[in-house]
XYZ file of C-alpha atoms in Angstrom:
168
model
C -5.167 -25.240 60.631
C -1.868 -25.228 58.932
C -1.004 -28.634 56.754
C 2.455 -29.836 56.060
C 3.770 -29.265 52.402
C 5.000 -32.420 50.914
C 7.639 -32.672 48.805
C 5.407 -34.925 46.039
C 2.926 -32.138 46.060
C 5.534 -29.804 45.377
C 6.502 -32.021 42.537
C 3.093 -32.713 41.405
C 2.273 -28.748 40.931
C 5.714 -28.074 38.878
C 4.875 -30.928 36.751
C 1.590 -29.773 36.342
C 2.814 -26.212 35.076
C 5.377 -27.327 32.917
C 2.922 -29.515 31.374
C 0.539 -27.023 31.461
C 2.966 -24.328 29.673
C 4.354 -27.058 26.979
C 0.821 -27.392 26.025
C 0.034 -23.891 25.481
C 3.445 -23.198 23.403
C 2.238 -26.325 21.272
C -0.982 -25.537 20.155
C 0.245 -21.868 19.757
C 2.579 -23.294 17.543
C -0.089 -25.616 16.090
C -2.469 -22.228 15.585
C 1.016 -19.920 14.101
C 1.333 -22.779 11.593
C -2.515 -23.063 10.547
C -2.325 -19.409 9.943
C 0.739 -19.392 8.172
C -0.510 -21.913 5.358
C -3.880 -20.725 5.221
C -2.755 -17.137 4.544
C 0.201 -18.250 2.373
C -1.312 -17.997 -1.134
C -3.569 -14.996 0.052
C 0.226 -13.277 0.356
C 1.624 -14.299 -3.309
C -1.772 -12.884 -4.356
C -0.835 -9.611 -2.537
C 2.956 -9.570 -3.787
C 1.685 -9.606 -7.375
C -0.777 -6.620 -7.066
C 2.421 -4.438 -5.234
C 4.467 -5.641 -8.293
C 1.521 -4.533 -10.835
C 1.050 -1.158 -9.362
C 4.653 -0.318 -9.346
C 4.671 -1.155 -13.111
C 6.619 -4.431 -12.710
C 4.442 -6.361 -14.592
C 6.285 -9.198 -15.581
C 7.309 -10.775 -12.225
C 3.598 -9.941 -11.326
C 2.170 -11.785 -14.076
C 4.762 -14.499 -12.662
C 3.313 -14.251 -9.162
C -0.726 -14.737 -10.811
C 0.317 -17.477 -12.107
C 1.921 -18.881 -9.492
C -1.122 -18.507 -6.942
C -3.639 -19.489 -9.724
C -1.761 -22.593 -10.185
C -0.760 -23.430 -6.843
C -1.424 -26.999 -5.421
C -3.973 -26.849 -2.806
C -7.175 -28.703 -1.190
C -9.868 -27.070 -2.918
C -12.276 -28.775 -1.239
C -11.661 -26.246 2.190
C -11.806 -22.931 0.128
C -13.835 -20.723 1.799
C -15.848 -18.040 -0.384
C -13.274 -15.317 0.540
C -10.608 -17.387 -0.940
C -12.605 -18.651 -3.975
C -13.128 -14.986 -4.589
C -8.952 -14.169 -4.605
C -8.708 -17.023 -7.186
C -11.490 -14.318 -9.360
C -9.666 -11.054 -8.581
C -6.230 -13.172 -9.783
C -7.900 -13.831 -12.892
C -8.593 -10.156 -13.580
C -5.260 -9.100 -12.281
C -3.344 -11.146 -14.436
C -5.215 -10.266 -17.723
C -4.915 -6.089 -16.646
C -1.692 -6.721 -15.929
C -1.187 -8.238 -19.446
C -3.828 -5.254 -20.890
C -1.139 -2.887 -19.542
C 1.838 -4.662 -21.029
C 0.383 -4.211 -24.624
C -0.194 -8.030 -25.453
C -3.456 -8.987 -25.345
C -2.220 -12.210 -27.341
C 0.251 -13.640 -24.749
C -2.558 -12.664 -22.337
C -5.219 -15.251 -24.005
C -2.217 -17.904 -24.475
C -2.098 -17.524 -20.689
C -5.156 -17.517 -19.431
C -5.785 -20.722 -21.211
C -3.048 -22.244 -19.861
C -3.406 -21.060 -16.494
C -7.050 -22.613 -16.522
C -5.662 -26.204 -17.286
C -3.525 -26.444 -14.753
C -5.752 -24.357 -11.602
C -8.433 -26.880 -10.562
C -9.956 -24.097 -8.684
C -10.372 -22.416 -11.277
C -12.395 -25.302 -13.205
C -14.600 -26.250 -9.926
C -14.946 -22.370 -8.923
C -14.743 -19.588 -11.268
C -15.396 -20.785 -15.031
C -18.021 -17.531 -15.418
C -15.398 -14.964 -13.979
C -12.723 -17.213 -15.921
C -15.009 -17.452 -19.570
C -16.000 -13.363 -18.673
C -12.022 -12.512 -18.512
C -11.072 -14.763 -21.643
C -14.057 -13.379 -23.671
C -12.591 -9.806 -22.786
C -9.453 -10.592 -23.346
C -10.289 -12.071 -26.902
C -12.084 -8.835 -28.159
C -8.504 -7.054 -27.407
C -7.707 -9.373 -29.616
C -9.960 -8.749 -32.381
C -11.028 -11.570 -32.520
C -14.455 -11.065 -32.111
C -15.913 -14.407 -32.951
C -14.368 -15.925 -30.525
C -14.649 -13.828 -28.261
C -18.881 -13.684 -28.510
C -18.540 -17.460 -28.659
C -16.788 -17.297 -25.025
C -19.153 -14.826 -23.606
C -22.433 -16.360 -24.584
C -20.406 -19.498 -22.876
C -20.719 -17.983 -19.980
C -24.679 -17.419 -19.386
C -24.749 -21.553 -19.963
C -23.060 -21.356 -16.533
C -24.424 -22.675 -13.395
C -22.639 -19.753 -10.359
C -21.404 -21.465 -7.622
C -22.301 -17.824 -5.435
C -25.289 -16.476 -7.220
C -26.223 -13.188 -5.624
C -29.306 -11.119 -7.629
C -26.499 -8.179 -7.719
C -23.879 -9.529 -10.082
C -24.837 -11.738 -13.367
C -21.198 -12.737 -14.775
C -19.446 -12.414 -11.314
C -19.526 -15.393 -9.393
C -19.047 -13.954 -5.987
């Protein structure tokens, strides 16, 4: 039995698909922008490691600070971002190791930890490990023991039986 097609129905169905397509293009939008912020500091991380292999080290060290310091929610870090934030903090004092100033390196570490509250909630034993490093290129060795024994005092935010100072 053939039934009549009515123009309303006809209506109804294009309506239907446009709707249908709008709200497909908005929550891919929705999902492109979610992706784009959640990767965005992951990226400046990445820019500063290209910069520090091809020997420009002072816009990299620029870059480390820049994602160490950025302002984010660090209450939705996941551990695979919490463990960027550690790799930054090596990065940035290799990157100064390579430079030749071990000095500027432990002027900037200390201020980099101030102003990253990641760092603070997250990674103070990858954070003390680097400084106390840092300070025996300094010769200052005092110090630097002080910082290191800091750092068993600790409590790890990932402990894993594998890795004692790493926090990841």
């Amino acid at each position: 039995m053939y039934t009549q097609f009515r123009p309303t129905q006809y209506f109804l169905y294009i309506f239907m698909g446009l709707f249908v397509k709008k709200k497909t293009i908005f929550l891919l939008c929705v999902v492109m922008l979610i992706c784009c912020t959640s990767f965005a500091g992951e990226t400046l991380f990445h820019q500063a490691r290209q910069l520090q292999r091809s020997g420009n080290y002072d816009k990299s060290i620029n870059l480390f600070i820049e994602f160490l310091t950025q302002k984010i929610d660090d209450n939705n870090l996941n551990d695979d971002e919490i463990t960027l934030y550690s790799e930054a903090i090596m990065q940035l004092m290799n990157t100064f190791q390579s430079k030749g100033e071990p000095e500027e390196c432990v002027a900037t570490l200390k201020s980099v930890y101030s102003a990253s509250p990641v760092i603070q909630k997250y990674c103070q034993r990858d954070y003390y490990s680097v400084l106390g490093y840092a300070l025996s290129r300094t010769e200052n060795m005092e110090e630097a023991e002080k910082t290191m024994l800091n750092v068993f005092t600790l409590p790890m935010h990932n402990p894993t039986p594998q890795s004692y100072f790493r926090d990841y």
